[in-house]
């Protein structure tokens, strides 16, 4: 954590929670983080729960994210959701390029780039996920993969736009496995990403960029991760589905 950057803790609920369950969860979270003012708190529920949740989080310090969106304005894209629809529901952020979307739904650096540009054009703040597979790490290719994903994602994105972006480094081998990257492993990649952004843009953009870590983050390991200079937040899956554990994560010391 660097005092110049405001920490951002986000819960990615993935394909979990009906509207009733989601509202109950977010109500408890809102209560638990009511006095948390020095960090950003974000929840990313499934699309279907967003209309219910928006009423619960009105006048709280919780920001709303969607988990995905399409890059076109509108049209014949059955099953897809546009940026305008997300804004209409009150979303502020959108997660783009999560590894589950890349692995199971055919997302590529190219589609991730189109989505980021559309989100920025429409006024949504992208949370852009990158991360290597276990086989890539074992082959010594983690940096190469991350560099390709980062450079591919931000093609055509201006320095001013970069200031609206959050990157989430989520090593695929750490997601849902209980196998967290060590704080040093995570920080090394975060510093690598910041270096690439500095080279592609400038020092101000790189220093202002918030980079979250994601992959088996829990209340037990969040403080050690956040103690590292290039780790500015967490993108949390499993541990964000229970109000006590998400609140404990948000209120890390
Ligand atoms: P887990 O916290 O369940 O490992 O999931 C991380 C993740 O994919 C968040 O986007």
Tab-separated table of C-alpha atoms and ligand atoms in Angstrom:
chain	number	residue	atom	x	y	z
A	1	UNK	CA	0.000	0.000	0.000
A	2	UNK	CA	1.218	3.428	-0.833
A	3	UNK	CA	-0.434	6.331	1.044
A	4	UNK	CA	-0.708	8.231	-2.248
A	5	UNK	CA	-3.161	5.655	-3.577
A	6	UNK	CA	-6.592	5.068	-2.034
A	7	UNK	CA	-7.125	1.346	-1.327
A	8	UNK	CA	-9.953	-0.366	-3.192
A	9	UNK	CA	-11.530	-3.577	-1.912
A	10	UNK	CA	-14.045	-5.220	-4.223
A	11	UNK	CA	-16.187	-8.323	-3.867
A	12	UNK	CA	-16.827	-10.294	-7.040
A	13	UNK	CA	-19.856	-12.414	-6.274
A	14	UNK	CA	-19.604	-14.321	-9.569
A	15	UNK	CA	-22.709	-16.481	-10.256
A	16	UNK	CA	-24.005	-16.416	-6.684
A	17	UNK	CA	-26.954	-14.886	-4.827
A	18	UNK	CA	-30.581	-14.384	-5.738
A	19	UNK	CA	-31.992	-10.883	-5.307
A	20	UNK	CA	-33.212	-11.574	-1.784
A	21	UNK	CA	-29.885	-13.109	-0.757
A	22	UNK	CA	-27.933	-10.314	-2.410
A	23	UNK	CA	-29.922	-7.579	-0.667
A	24	UNK	CA	-29.443	-9.245	2.689
A	25	UNK	CA	-25.705	-9.587	2.127
A	26	UNK	CA	-25.198	-6.016	1.011
A	27	UNK	CA	-27.342	-4.645	3.845
A	28	UNK	CA	-25.082	-6.361	6.372
A	29	UNK	CA	-21.957	-5.203	4.569
A	30	UNK	CA	-23.214	-1.614	4.450
A	31	UNK	CA	-23.825	-1.676	8.182
A	32	UNK	CA	-20.369	-3.104	8.900
A	33	UNK	CA	-18.491	-0.575	6.757
A	34	UNK	CA	-20.531	2.493	7.660
A	35	UNK	CA	-17.543	4.229	9.242
A	36	UNK	CA	-15.007	3.178	6.611
A	37	UNK	CA	-14.054	6.356	4.836
A	38	UNK	CA	-10.427	5.998	3.791
A	39	UNK	CA	-10.871	3.286	1.163
A	40	UNK	CA	-13.208	2.397	-1.691
A	41	UNK	CA	-15.620	-0.472	-1.148
A	42	UNK	CA	-17.156	-2.120	-4.214
A	43	UNK	CA	-19.513	-5.049	-4.750
A	44	UNK	CA	-20.048	-6.830	-8.064
A	45	UNK	CA	-23.294	-8.817	-7.829
A	46	UNK	CA	-24.811	-10.791	-10.703
A	47	UNK	CA	-26.757	-8.574	-13.142
A	48	UNK	CA	-30.117	-9.839	-11.887
A	49	UNK	CA	-29.511	-8.614	-8.320
A	50	UNK	CA	-28.376	-5.104	-9.293
A	51	UNK	CA	-31.818	-3.429	-9.399
A	52	UNK	CA	-32.618	-4.722	-5.908
A	53	UNK	CA	-29.270	-3.767	-4.465
A	54	UNK	CA	-29.167	-0.236	-5.744
A	55	UNK	CA	-31.859	0.842	-3.291
A	56	UNK	CA	-30.018	-0.756	-0.392
A	57	UNK	CA	-26.693	0.934	-1.124
A	58	UNK	CA	-28.091	4.384	-1.876
A	59	UNK	CA	-26.501	6.818	0.616
A	60	UNK	CA	-23.870	4.274	1.663
A	61	UNK	CA	-20.160	4.247	0.817
A	62	UNK	CA	-20.494	1.108	-1.330
A	63	UNK	CA	-19.895	1.379	-5.065
A	64	UNK	CA	-21.552	-0.929	-7.558
A	65	UNK	CA	-19.765	-2.915	-10.254
A	66	UNK	CA	-21.027	-5.214	-12.986
A	67	UNK	CA	-19.078	-8.391	-13.757
A	68	UNK	CA	-19.024	-8.004	-17.540
A	69	UNK	CA	-20.462	-5.996	-20.448
A	70	UNK	CA	-20.523	-5.944	-24.239
A	71	UNK	CA	-18.487	-3.546	-26.355
A	72	UNK	CA	-21.251	-2.448	-28.730
A	73	UNK	CA	-23.844	0.212	-27.928
A	74	UNK	CA	-26.853	-1.979	-28.739
A	75	UNK	CA	-28.196	-4.419	-31.286
A	76	UNK	CA	-28.503	-8.098	-32.099
A	77	UNK	CA	-26.295	-9.587	-29.366
A	78	UNK	CA	-28.587	-12.033	-27.622
A	79	UNK	CA	-27.839	-12.404	-23.940
A	80	UNK	CA	-25.473	-9.461	-23.727
A	81	UNK	CA	-25.624	-6.315	-21.588
A	82	UNK	CA	-24.484	-2.868	-22.753
A	83	UNK	CA	-22.622	-0.121	-20.916
A	84	UNK	CA	-25.672	2.095	-21.133
A	85	UNK	CA	-27.792	-0.574	-19.438
A	86	UNK	CA	-25.285	-0.767	-16.591
A	87	UNK	CA	-25.253	2.995	-16.162
A	88	UNK	CA	-29.039	2.940	-16.235
A	89	UNK	CA	-28.981	0.581	-13.231
A	90	UNK	CA	-26.519	2.745	-11.296
A	91	UNK	CA	-23.254	0.892	-11.884
A	92	UNK	CA	-20.058	2.888	-11.495
A	93	UNK	CA	-17.514	0.161	-12.262
A	94	UNK	CA	-17.344	-2.854	-14.552
A	95	UNK	CA	-15.041	-5.858	-14.217
A	96	UNK	CA	-13.487	-6.650	-17.588
A	97	UNK	CA	-11.478	-9.680	-18.688
A	98	UNK	CA	-11.855	-11.839	-15.605
A	99	UNK	CA	-9.916	-15.072	-16.117
A	100	UNK	CA	-13.149	-17.070	-15.924
A	101	UNK	CA	-14.442	-15.077	-18.898
A	102	UNK	CA	-11.182	-15.626	-20.739
A	103	UNK	CA	-11.136	-19.371	-19.925
A	104	UNK	CA	-14.795	-20.315	-20.357
A	105	UNK	CA	-16.276	-17.638	-22.606
A	106	UNK	CA	-13.615	-17.045	-25.195
A	107	UNK	CA	-12.530	-13.553	-24.181
A	108	UNK	CA	-9.244	-12.429	-25.662
A	109	UNK	CA	-6.955	-9.452	-25.226
A	110	UNK	CA	-8.758	-8.024	-28.274
A	111	UNK	CA	-12.272	-8.242	-26.835
A	112	UNK	CA	-11.001	-7.049	-23.471
A	113	UNK	CA	-9.560	-3.988	-25.216
A	114	UNK	CA	-12.854	-3.259	-27.015
A	115	UNK	CA	-14.784	-3.539	-23.753
A	116	UNK	CA	-12.399	-1.249	-21.883
A	117	UNK	CA	-12.646	1.408	-24.570
A	118	UNK	CA	-16.414	1.208	-24.643
A	119	UNK	CA	-16.647	1.394	-20.838
A	120	UNK	CA	-14.416	4.483	-20.806
A	121	UNK	CA	-16.354	6.133	-23.635
A	122	UNK	CA	-19.588	5.645	-21.755
A	123	UNK	CA	-18.288	6.703	-18.348
A	124	UNK	CA	-17.871	3.401	-16.518
A	125	UNK	CA	-14.680	2.728	-14.554
A	126	UNK	CA	-13.062	-0.534	-15.709
A	127	UNK	CA	-11.532	-3.030	-13.280
A	128	UNK	CA	-9.316	-4.939	-15.697
A	129	UNK	CA	-8.211	-8.452	-14.742
A	130	UNK	CA	-4.953	-10.053	-15.811
A	131	UNK	CA	-3.227	-13.197	-14.590
A	132	UNK	CA	-1.195	-16.183	-15.672
A	133	UNK	CA	-2.074	-19.894	-15.607
A	134	UNK	CA	-0.147	-22.292	-13.372
A	135	UNK	CA	1.493	-23.865	-16.438
A	136	UNK	CA	2.640	-20.429	-17.596
A	137	UNK	CA	4.137	-19.618	-14.196
A	138	UNK	CA	5.872	-22.984	-14.033
A	139	UNK	CA	7.320	-22.405	-17.484
A	140	UNK	CA	8.790	-19.082	-16.269
A	141	UNK	CA	6.407	-17.142	-18.504
A	142	UNK	CA	4.376	-15.189	-15.937
A	143	UNK	CA	5.882	-11.798	-16.818
A	144	UNK	CA	5.565	-12.408	-20.541
A	145	UNK	CA	1.864	-13.319	-20.220
A	146	UNK	CA	1.108	-10.348	-17.978
A	147	UNK	CA	2.907	-7.968	-20.309
A	148	UNK	CA	0.946	-9.288	-23.305
A	149	UNK	CA	-2.367	-8.959	-21.447
A	150	UNK	CA	-1.601	-5.449	-20.162
A	151	UNK	CA	-0.367	-4.130	-23.497
A	152	UNK	CA	-3.271	-5.761	-25.340
A	153	UNK	CA	-5.843	-4.427	-22.911
A	154	UNK	CA	-4.762	-0.799	-23.098
A	155	UNK	CA	-4.149	-0.395	-26.804
A	156	UNK	CA	-5.545	3.026	-27.786
A	157	UNK	CA	-6.274	4.028	-24.191
A	158	UNK	CA	-5.000	7.534	-23.391
A	159	UNK	CA	-3.036	8.629	-20.333
A	160	UNK	CA	-6.055	10.573	-19.064
A	161	UNK	CA	-8.222	7.469	-19.453
A	162	UNK	CA	-5.665	5.298	-17.654
A	163	UNK	CA	-6.336	7.358	-14.543
A	164	UNK	CA	-9.843	5.902	-14.446
A	165	UNK	CA	-8.683	2.303	-14.571
A	166	UNK	CA	-8.038	-0.225	-11.835
A	167	UNK	CA	-6.029	-3.337	-12.704
A	168	UNK	CA	-6.589	-6.587	-10.828
A	169	UNK	CA	-3.738	-9.072	-10.870
A	170	UNK	CA	-5.345	-12.464	-10.378
A	171	UNK	CA	-3.051	-15.443	-10.945
A	172	UNK	CA	-5.388	-18.140	-12.220
A	173	UNK	CA	-3.780	-20.794	-10.005
A	174	UNK	CA	-4.725	-18.771	-6.921
A	175	UNK	CA	-8.412	-18.287	-7.748
A	176	UNK	CA	-10.733	-20.357	-5.598
A	177	UNK	CA	-7.911	-22.738	-4.697
A	178	UNK	CA	-6.935	-21.466	-1.259
A	179	UNK	CA	-3.422	-21.089	-2.713
A	180	UNK	CA	-2.721	-17.378	-2.381
A	181	UNK	CA	0.284	-15.863	-4.092
A	182	UNK	CA	2.742	-14.844	-1.390
A	183	UNK	CA	2.814	-11.099	-0.748
A	184	UNK	CA	6.249	-11.001	-2.392
A	185	UNK	CA	5.100	-12.939	-5.473
A	186	UNK	CA	2.094	-10.649	-5.879
A	187	UNK	CA	4.073	-7.471	-5.281
A	188	UNK	CA	6.669	-8.509	-7.840
A	189	UNK	CA	4.041	-8.755	-10.584
A	190	UNK	CA	2.331	-5.549	-9.441
A	191	UNK	CA	5.639	-3.686	-9.643
A	192	UNK	CA	6.228	-5.249	-13.073
A	193	UNK	CA	2.818	-4.015	-14.281
A	194	UNK	CA	3.467	-0.545	-12.876
A	195	UNK	CA	6.802	-0.484	-14.689
A	196	UNK	CA	5.175	-1.411	-18.001
A	197	UNK	CA	2.531	1.282	-17.537
A	198	UNK	CA	5.245	3.808	-16.732
A	199	UNK	CA	7.114	2.886	-19.908
A	200	UNK	CA	3.963	3.042	-22.039
A	201	UNK	CA	2.558	6.246	-20.462
A	202	UNK	CA	4.458	8.195	-17.817
A	203	UNK	CA	5.485	8.160	-14.156
A	204	UNK	CA	2.391	10.060	-12.977
A	205	UNK	CA	0.002	7.569	-14.584
A	206	UNK	CA	1.988	4.628	-13.194
A	207	UNK	CA	2.195	6.085	-9.687
A	208	UNK	CA	-1.523	6.839	-9.631
A	209	UNK	CA	-2.587	3.432	-10.966
A	210	UNK	CA	-4.321	1.215	-8.422
A	211	UNK	CA	-3.516	-2.481	-8.739
A	212	UNK	CA	-5.587	-4.982	-6.796
A	213	UNK	CA	-4.523	-8.506	-5.996
A	214	UNK	CA	-7.076	-11.311	-6.358
A	215	UNK	CA	-6.892	-15.034	-5.641
A	216	UNK	CA	-7.855	-16.633	-2.316
A	217	UNK	CA	-7.741	-13.369	-0.381
A	218	UNK	CA	-9.153	-13.827	3.132
A	219	UNK	CA	-9.316	-11.784	6.328
A	220	UNK	CA	-6.266	-13.782	7.461
A	221	UNK	CA	-3.935	-12.829	4.618
A	222	UNK	CA	-5.228	-9.425	3.474
A	223	UNK	CA	-3.048	-7.359	5.832
A	224	UNK	CA	0.211	-8.997	4.727
A	225	UNK	CA	-0.749	-8.449	1.091
A	226	UNK	CA	-1.795	-4.842	1.653
A	227	UNK	CA	1.463	-4.155	3.484
A	228	UNK	CA	3.314	-4.431	0.172
A	229	UNK	CA	4.091	-1.153	-1.590
A	230	UNK	CA	2.558	-1.986	-4.970
A	231	UNK	CA	-0.602	-3.728	-3.727
A	232	UNK	CA	-3.427	-1.206	-3.574
A	233	UNK	CA	-6.444	-3.374	-2.959
A	234	UNK	CA	-8.078	-6.748	-3.314
A	235	UNK	CA	-10.577	-8.340	-5.668
A	236	UNK	CA	-12.224	-11.021	-3.587
A	237	UNK	CA	-14.354	-13.978	-4.656
A	238	UNK	CA	-15.288	-16.588	-2.050
A	239	UNK	CA	-14.613	-14.475	1.027
A	240	UNK	CA	-16.860	-11.677	-0.287
A	241	UNK	CA	-19.974	-13.859	-0.067
A	242	UNK	CA	-20.235	-13.694	3.729
A	243	UNK	CA	-20.847	-10.331	5.393
A	244	UNK	CA	-18.466	-10.943	8.314
A	245	UNK	CA	-15.532	-11.971	6.171
A	246	UNK	CA	-16.011	-9.241	3.549
A	247	UNK	CA	-16.385	-6.591	6.274
A	248	UNK	CA	-13.217	-7.891	7.953
A	249	UNK	CA	-11.411	-7.681	4.618
A	250	UNK	CA	-12.576	-4.156	3.963
A	251	UNK	CA	-11.589	-3.073	7.455
A	252	UNK	CA	-8.096	-4.600	7.250
A	253	UNK	CA	-5.500	-2.852	9.381
B	1	LIG	P1	-11.375	-16.212	-4.831
B	1	LIG	O1	-11.218	-15.069	-3.840
B	1	LIG	O2	-12.560	-17.068	-4.541
B	1	LIG	O3	-10.102	-16.969	-4.999
B	1	LIG	O4	-11.700	-15.523	-6.259
B	1	LIG	C1	-10.906	-14.506	-6.709
B	1	LIG	C2	-11.532	-13.895	-7.909
B	1	LIG	O5	-11.607	-14.501	-8.959
B	1	LIG	C3	-12.072	-12.535	-7.782
B	1	LIG	O6	-12.389	-11.999	-9.022
